[in-house]
PDB file of C-alpha atoms in Angstrom:
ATOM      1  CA  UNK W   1       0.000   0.000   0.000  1.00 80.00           C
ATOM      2  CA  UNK W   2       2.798   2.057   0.624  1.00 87.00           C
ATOM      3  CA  UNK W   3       4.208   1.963  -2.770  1.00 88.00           C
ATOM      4  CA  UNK W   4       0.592   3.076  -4.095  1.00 90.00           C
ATOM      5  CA  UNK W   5       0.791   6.534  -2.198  1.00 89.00           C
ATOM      6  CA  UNK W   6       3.819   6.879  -3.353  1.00 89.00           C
ATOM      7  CA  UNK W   7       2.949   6.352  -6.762  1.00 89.00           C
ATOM      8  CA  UNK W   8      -0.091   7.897  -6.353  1.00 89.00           C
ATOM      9  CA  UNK W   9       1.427  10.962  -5.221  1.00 88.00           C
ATOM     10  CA  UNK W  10       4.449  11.574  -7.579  1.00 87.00           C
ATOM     11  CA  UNK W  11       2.044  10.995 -10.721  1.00 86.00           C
ATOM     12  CA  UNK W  12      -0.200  13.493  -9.413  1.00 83.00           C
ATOM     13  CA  UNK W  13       1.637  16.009  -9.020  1.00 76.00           C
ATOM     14  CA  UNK W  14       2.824  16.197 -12.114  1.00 73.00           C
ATOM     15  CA  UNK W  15      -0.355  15.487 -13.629  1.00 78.00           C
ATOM     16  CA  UNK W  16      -2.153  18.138 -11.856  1.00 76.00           C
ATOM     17  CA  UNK W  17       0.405  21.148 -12.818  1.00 71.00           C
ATOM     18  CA  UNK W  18       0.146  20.371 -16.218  1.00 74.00           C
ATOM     19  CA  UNK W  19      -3.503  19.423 -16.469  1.00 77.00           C
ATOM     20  CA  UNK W  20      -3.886  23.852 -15.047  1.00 73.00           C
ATOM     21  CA  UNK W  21      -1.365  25.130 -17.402  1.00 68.00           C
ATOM     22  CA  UNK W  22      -3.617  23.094 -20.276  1.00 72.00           C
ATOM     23  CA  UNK W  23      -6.717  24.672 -19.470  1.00 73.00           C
ATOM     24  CA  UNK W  24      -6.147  28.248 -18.164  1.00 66.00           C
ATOM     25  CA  UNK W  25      -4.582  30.898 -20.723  1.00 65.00           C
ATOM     26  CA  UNK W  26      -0.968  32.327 -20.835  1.00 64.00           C
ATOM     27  CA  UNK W  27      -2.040  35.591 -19.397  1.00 68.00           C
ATOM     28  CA  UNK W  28      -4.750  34.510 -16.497  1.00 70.00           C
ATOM     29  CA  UNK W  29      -2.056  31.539 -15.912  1.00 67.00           C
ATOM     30  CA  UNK W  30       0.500  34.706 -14.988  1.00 67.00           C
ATOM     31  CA  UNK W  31      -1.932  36.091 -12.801  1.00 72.00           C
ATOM     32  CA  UNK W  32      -2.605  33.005 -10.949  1.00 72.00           C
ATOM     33  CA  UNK W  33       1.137  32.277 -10.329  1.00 72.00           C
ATOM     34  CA  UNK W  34       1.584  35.283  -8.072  1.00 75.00           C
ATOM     35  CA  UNK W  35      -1.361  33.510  -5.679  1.00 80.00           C
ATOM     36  CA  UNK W  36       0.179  30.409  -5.887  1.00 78.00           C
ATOM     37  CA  UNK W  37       3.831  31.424  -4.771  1.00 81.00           C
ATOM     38  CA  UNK W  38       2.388  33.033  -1.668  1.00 86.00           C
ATOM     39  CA  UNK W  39       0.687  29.676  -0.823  1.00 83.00           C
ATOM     40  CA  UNK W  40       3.508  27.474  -1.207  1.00 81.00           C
ATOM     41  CA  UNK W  41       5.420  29.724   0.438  1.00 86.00           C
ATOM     42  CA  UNK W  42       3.362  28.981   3.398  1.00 87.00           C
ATOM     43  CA  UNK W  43       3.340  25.488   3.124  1.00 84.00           C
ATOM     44  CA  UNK W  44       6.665  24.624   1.812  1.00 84.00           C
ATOM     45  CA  UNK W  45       7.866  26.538   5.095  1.00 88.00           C
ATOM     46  CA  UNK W  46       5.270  25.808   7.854  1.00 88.00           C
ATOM     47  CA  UNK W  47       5.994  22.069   6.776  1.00 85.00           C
ATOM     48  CA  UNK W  48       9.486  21.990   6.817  1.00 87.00           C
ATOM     49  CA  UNK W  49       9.844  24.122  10.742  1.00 90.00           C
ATOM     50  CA  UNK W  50       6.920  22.831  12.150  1.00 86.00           C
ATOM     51  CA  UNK W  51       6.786  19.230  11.120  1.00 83.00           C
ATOM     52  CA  UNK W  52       9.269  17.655   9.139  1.00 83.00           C
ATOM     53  CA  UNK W  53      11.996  19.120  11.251  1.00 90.00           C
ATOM     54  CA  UNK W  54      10.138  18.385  14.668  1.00 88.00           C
ATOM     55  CA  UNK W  55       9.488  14.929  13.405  1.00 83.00           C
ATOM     56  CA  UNK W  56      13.157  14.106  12.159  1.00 87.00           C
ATOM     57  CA  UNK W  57      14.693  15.760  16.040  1.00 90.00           C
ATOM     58  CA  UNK W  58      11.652  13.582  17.750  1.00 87.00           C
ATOM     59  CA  UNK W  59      13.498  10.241  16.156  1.00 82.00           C
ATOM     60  CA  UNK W  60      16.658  10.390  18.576  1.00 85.00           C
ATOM     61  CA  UNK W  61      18.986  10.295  16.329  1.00 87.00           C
ATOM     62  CA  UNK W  62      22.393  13.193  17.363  1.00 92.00           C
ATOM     63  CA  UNK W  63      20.579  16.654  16.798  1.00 93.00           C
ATOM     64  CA  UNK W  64      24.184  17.819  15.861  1.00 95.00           C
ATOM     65  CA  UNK W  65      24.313  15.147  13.216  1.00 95.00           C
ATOM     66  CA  UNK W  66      20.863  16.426  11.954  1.00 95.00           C
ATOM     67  CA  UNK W  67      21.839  19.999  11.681  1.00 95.00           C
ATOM     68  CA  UNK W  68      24.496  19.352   9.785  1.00 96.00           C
ATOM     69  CA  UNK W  69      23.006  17.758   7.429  1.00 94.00           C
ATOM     70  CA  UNK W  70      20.335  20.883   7.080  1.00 94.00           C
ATOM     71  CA  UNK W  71      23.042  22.787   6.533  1.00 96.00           C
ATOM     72  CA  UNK W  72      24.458  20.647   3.920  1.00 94.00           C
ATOM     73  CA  UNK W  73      21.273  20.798   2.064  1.00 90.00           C
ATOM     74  CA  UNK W  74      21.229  24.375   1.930  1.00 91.00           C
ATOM     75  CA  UNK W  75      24.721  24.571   0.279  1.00 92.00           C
ATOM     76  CA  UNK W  76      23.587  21.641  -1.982  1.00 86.00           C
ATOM     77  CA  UNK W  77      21.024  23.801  -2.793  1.00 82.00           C
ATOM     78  CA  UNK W  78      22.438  26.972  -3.166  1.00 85.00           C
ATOM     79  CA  UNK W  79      24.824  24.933  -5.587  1.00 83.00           C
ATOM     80  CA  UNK W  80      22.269  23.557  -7.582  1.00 74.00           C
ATOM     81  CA  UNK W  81      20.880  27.077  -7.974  1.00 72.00           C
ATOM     82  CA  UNK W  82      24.772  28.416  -9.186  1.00 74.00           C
ATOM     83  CA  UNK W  83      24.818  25.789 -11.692  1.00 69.00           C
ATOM     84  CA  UNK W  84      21.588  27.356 -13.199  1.00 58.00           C
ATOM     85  CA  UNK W  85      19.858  23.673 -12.690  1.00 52.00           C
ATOM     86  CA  UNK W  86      17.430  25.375 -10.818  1.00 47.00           C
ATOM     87  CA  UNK W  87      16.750  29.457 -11.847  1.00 48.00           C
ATOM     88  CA  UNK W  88      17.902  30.568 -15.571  1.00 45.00           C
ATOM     89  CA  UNK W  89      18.253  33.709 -16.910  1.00 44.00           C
ATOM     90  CA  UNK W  90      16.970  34.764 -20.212  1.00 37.00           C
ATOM     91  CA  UNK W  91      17.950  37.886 -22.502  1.00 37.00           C
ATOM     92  CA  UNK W  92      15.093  39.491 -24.562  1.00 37.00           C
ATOM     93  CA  UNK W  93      14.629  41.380 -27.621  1.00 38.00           C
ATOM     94  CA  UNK W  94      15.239  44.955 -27.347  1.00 40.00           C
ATOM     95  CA  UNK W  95      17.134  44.773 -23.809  1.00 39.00           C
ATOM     96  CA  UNK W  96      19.874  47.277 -24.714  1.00 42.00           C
ATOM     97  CA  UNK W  97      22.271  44.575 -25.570  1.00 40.00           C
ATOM     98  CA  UNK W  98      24.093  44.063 -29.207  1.00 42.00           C
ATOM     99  CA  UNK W  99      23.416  40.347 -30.087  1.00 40.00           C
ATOM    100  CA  UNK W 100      23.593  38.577 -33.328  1.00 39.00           C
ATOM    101  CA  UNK W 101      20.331  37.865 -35.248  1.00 39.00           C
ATOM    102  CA  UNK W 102      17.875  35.373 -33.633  1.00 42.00           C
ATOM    103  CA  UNK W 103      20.285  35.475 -30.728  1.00 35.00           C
ATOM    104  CA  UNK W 104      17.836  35.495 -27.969  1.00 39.00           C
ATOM    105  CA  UNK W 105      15.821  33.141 -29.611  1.00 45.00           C
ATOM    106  CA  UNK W 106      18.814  30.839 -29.524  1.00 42.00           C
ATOM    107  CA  UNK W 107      19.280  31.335 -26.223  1.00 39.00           C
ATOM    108  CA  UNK W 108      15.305  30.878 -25.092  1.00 42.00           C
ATOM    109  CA  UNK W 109      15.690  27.564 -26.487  1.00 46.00           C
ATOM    110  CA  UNK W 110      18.912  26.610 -24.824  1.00 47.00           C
ATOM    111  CA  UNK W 111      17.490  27.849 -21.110  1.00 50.00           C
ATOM    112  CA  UNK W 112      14.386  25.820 -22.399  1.00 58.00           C
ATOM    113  CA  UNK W 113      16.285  22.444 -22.653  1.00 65.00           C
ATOM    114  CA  UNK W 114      17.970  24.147 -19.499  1.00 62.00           C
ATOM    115  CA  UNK W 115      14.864  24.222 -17.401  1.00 64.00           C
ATOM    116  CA  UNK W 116      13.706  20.666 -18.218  1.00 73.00           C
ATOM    117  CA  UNK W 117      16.846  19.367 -17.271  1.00 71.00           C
ATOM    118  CA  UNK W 118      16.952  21.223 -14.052  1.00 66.00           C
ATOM    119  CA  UNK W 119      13.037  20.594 -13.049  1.00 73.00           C
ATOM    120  CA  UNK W 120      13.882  17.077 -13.995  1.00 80.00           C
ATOM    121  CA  UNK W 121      16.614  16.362 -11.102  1.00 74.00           C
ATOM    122  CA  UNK W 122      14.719  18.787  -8.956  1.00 75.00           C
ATOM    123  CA  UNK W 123      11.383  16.204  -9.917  1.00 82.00           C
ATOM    124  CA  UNK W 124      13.629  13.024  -9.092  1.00 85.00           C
ATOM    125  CA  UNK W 125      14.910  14.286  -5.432  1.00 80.00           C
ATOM    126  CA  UNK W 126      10.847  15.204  -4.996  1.00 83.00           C
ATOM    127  CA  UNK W 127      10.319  11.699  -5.559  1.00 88.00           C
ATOM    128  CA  UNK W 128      12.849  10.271  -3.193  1.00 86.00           C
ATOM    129  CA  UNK W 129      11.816  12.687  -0.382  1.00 83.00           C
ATOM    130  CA  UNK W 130       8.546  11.895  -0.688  1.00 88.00           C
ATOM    131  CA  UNK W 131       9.274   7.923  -0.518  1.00 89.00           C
ATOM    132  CA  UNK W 132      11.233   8.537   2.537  1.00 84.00           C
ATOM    133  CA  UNK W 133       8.306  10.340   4.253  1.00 84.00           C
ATOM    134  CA  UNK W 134       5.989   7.586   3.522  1.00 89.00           C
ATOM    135  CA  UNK W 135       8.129   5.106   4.528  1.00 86.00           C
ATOM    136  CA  UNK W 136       8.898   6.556   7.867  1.00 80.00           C
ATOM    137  CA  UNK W 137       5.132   7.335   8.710  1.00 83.00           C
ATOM    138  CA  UNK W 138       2.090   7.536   6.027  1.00 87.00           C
ATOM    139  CA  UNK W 139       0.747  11.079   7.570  1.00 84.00           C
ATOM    140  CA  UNK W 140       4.350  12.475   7.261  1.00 83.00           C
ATOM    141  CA  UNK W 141       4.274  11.575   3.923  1.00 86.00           C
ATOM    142  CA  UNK W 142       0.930  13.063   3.180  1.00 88.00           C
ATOM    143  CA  UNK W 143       1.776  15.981   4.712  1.00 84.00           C
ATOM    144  CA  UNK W 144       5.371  16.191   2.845  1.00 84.00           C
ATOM    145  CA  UNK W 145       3.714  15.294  -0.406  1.00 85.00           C
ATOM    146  CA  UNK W 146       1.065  18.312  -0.475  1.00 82.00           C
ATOM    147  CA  UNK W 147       4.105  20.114   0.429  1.00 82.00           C
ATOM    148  CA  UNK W 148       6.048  19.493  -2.888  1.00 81.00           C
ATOM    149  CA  UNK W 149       2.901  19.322  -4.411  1.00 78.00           C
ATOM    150  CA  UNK W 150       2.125  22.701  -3.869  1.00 74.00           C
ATOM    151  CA  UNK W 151       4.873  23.780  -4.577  1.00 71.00           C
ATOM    152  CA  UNK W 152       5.482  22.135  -7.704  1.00 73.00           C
ATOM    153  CA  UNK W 153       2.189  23.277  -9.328  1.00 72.00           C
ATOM    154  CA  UNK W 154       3.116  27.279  -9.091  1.00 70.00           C
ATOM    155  CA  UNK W 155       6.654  26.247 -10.371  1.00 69.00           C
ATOM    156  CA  UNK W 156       5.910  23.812 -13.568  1.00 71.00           C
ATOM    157  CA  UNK W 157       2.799  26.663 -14.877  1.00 71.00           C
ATOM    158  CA  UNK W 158       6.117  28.732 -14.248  1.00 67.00           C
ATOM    159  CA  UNK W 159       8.056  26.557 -16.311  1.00 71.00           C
ATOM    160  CA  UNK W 160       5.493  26.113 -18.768  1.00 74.00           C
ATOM    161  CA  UNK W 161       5.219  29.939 -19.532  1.00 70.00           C
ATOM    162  CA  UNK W 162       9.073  30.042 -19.916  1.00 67.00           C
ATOM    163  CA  UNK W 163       9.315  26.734 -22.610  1.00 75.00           C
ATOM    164  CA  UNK W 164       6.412  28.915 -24.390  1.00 73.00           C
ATOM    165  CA  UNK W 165       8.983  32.286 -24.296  1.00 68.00           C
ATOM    166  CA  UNK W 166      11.825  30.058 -25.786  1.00 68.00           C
ATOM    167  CA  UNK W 167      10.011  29.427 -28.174  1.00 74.00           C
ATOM    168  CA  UNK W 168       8.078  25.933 -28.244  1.00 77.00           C
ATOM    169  CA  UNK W 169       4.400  25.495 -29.203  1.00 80.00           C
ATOM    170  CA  UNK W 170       1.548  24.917 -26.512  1.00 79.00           C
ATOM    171  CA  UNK W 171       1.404  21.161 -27.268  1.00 82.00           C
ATOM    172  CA  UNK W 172       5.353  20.379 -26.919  1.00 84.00           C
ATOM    173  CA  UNK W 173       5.889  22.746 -23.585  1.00 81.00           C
ATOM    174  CA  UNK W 174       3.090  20.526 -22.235  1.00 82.00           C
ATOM    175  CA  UNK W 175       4.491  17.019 -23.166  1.00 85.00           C
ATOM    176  CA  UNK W 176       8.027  18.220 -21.781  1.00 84.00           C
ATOM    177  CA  UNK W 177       6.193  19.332 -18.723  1.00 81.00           C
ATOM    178  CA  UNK W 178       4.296  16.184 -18.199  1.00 83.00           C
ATOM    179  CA  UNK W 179       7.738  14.150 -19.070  1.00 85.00           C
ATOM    180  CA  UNK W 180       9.658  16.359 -16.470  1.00 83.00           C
ATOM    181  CA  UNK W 181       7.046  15.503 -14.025  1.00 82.00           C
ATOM    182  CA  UNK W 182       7.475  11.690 -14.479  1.00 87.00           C
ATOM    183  CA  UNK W 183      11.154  11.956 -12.965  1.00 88.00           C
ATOM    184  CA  UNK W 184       9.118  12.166  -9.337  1.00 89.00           C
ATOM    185  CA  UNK W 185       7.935   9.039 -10.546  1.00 91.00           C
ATOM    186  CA  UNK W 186      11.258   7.292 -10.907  1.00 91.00           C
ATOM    187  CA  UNK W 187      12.535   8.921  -7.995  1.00 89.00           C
ATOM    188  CA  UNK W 188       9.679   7.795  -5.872  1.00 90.00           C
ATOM    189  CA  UNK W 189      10.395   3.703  -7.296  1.00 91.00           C
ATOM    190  CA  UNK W 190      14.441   4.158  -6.456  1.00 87.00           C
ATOM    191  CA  UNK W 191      13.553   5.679  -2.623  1.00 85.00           C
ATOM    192  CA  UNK W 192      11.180   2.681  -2.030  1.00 88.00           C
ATOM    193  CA  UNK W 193      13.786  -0.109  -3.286  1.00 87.00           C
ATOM    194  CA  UNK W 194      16.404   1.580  -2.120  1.00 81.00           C
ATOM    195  CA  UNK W 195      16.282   4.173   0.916  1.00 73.00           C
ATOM    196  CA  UNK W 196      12.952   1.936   2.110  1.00 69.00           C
ATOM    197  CA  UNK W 197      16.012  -0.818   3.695  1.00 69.00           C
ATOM    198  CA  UNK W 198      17.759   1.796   5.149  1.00 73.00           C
ATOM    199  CA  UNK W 199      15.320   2.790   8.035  1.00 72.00           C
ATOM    200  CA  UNK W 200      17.848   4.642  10.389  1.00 77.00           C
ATOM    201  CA  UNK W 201      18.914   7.085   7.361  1.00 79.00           C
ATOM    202  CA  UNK W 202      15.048   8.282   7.660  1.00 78.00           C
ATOM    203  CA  UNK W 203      15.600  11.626  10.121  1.00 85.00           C
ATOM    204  CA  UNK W 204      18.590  12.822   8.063  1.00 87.00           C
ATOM    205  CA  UNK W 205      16.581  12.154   4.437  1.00 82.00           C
ATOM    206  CA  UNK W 206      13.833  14.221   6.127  1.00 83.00           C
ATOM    207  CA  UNK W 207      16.158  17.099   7.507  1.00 89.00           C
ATOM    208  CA  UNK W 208      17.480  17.046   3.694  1.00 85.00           C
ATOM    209  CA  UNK W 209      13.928  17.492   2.302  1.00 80.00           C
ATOM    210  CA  UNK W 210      13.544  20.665   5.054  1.00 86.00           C
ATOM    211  CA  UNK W 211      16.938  22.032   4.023  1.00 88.00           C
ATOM    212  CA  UNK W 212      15.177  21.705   0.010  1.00 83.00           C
ATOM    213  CA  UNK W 213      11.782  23.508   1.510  1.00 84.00           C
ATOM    214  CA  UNK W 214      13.377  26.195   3.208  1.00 89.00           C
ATOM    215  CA  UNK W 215      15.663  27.183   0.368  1.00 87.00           C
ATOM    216  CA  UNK W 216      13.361  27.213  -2.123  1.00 81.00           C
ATOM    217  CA  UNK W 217      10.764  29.431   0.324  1.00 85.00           C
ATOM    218  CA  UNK W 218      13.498  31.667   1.573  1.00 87.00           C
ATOM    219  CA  UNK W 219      15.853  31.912  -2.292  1.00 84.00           C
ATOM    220  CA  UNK W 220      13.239  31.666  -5.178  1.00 78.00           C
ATOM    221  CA  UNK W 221       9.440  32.232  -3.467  1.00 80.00           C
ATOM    222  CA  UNK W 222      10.079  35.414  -0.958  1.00 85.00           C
ATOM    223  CA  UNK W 223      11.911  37.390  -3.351  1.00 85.00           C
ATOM    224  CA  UNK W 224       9.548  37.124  -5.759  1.00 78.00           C
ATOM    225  CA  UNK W 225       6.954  38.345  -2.954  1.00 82.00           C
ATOM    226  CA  UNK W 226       9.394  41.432  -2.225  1.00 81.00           C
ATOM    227  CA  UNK W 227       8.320  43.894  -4.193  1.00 78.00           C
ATOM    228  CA  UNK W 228       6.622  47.027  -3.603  1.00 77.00           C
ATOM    229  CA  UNK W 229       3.015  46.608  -4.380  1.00 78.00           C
ATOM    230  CA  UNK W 230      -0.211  48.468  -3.615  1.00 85.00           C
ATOM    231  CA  UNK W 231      -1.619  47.792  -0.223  1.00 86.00           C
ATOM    232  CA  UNK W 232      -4.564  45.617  -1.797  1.00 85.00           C
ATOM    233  CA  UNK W 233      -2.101  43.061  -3.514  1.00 83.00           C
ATOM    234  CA  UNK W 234       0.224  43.136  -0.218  1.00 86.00           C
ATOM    235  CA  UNK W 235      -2.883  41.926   1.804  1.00 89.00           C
ATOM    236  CA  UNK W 236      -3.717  39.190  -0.792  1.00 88.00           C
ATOM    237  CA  UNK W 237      -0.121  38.119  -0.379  1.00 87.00           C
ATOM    238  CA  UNK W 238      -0.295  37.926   3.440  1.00 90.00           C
ATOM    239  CA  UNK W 239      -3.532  36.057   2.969  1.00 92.00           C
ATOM    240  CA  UNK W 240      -2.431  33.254   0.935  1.00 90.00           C
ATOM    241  CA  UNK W 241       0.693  32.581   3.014  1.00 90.00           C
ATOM    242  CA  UNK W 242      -1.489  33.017   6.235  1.00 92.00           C
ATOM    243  CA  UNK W 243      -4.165  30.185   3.891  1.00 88.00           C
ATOM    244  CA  UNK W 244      -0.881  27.842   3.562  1.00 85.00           C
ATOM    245  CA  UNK W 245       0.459  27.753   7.125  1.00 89.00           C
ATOM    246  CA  UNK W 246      -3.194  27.251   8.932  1.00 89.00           C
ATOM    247  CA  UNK W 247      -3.614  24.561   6.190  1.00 82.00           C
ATOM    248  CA  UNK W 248      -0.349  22.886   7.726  1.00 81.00           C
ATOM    249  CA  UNK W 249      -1.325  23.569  11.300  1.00 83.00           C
ATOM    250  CA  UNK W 250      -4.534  21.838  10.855  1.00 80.00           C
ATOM    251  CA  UNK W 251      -2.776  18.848   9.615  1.00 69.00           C
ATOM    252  CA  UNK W 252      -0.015  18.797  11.521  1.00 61.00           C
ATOM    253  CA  UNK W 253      -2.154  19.387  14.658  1.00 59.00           C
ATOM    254  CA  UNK W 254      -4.300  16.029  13.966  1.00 51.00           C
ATOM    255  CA  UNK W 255      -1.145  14.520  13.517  1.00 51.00           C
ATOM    256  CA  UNK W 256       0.321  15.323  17.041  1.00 48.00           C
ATOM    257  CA  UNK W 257      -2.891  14.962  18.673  1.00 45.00           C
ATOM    258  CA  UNK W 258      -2.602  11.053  18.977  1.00 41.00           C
TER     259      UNK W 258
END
């Protein structure tokens, strides 16, 4: 049964950012994306400090041991990020810059391929966090999975909109998307086989997928919530994070209850 939810919940995902980017519009997709970054902010970060964390330090295992290993993943991270596997940058038409003839169309497509590649690895660790959360307890991993979940859905209609700037149709951006997604899949299958023997690696896998929350809340999602904006859209961020960490306290609250 295990397996299942894991299954369950790496095809999902996938299948659920894609299925919005298929039926909402380029334009009302950008104005949805703002919303969605203050949620997951809320969740990805709520999650990761007020469960995952608790959860891995609650297991015994050397707290010393644990935050190393945080801090690890938050160099990993920031790595990841440096080798533009993560975030890419992207020169336009018209930016002041003297480039060649279909230069920046070159370059869209190259930090196209650029951003599958990177959502791809960034899909397969998904998958192996989310194993190792089910494995160690089935709420954990529900909890871990909506997560990455909502995380992922604000991030692939992200992705989509940028594989439509560099220049591939509607239908292709959407079959790379849905492609990318299946690397959670495959990640998901290796943690089970795997990780799954390796029970008293559990606490540091889930201090890894905290150190992979909190650096993606803290480097991609707040900055792009840092801007100055008009009082109205400042409140609607507030909103949505305040939405995302009740969500999490609910959950998290039935979990500690028993």
């Amino acid at each position: 049964m295990t397996l299942f939810y894991i299954l369950l919940v790496t095809l999902a995902g996938g299948l659920a950012s894609v299925s919005i980017a298929a039926m909402l519009t380029v334009g009302l997709l950008s104005r949805i994306v703002k919303h969605l970054v203050s949620l997951s902010t809320g969740v990805l970060l709520s999650t990761a400090l007020l469960h995952v964390l608790p959860e891995a330090f609650e297991s015994g295992a050397d707290p010393h041991t644990l935050f190393l290993v945080l801090l690890g993943g938050l160099m990993f991270f920031f790595l990841l990020e440096k080798a533009e596997l993560y975030r890419h940058t992207h020169h336009h038409e018209g930016d002041g810059h003297h480039h060649h003839h279909h230069f920046d169309r070159e370059q869209a497509g190259r930090g196209g391929l650029s951003v599958l590649v990177g959502d791809s690895i960034h899909n397969f660790c998904d998958g192996i966090i989310i194993a190792a959360a089910f494995l160690a307890d089935h709420h954990l991993g529900w909890v871990t999975a909506m997560a990455i979940v909502a995380h992922e859905i604000p991030q692939e209609v992200g992705d989509y909109i940028v594989l439509l700037n560099a220049g591939f149709s509607r239908r292709k951006a959407l079959l790379f998307n849905a492609v990318s997604g299946l690397a959670a899949v495959a990640g998901g299958l290796l943690g089970y086989f795997v990780v799954g023997p390796w029970q008293s690696m559990f606490p540091y896998l889930l201090v890894a997928a905290s150190s992979s929350f909190v650096y993606v809340s803290v480097a991609d999602l707040i900055p792009q919530l840092q801007r100055r904006l008009p009082a109205k859209d400042t409140a609607l961020q507030l909103l949505w994070l305040g939405v995302g960490i009740v969500f999490v306290i609910i959950v998290v609250g039935g979990k500690h209850s028993h």
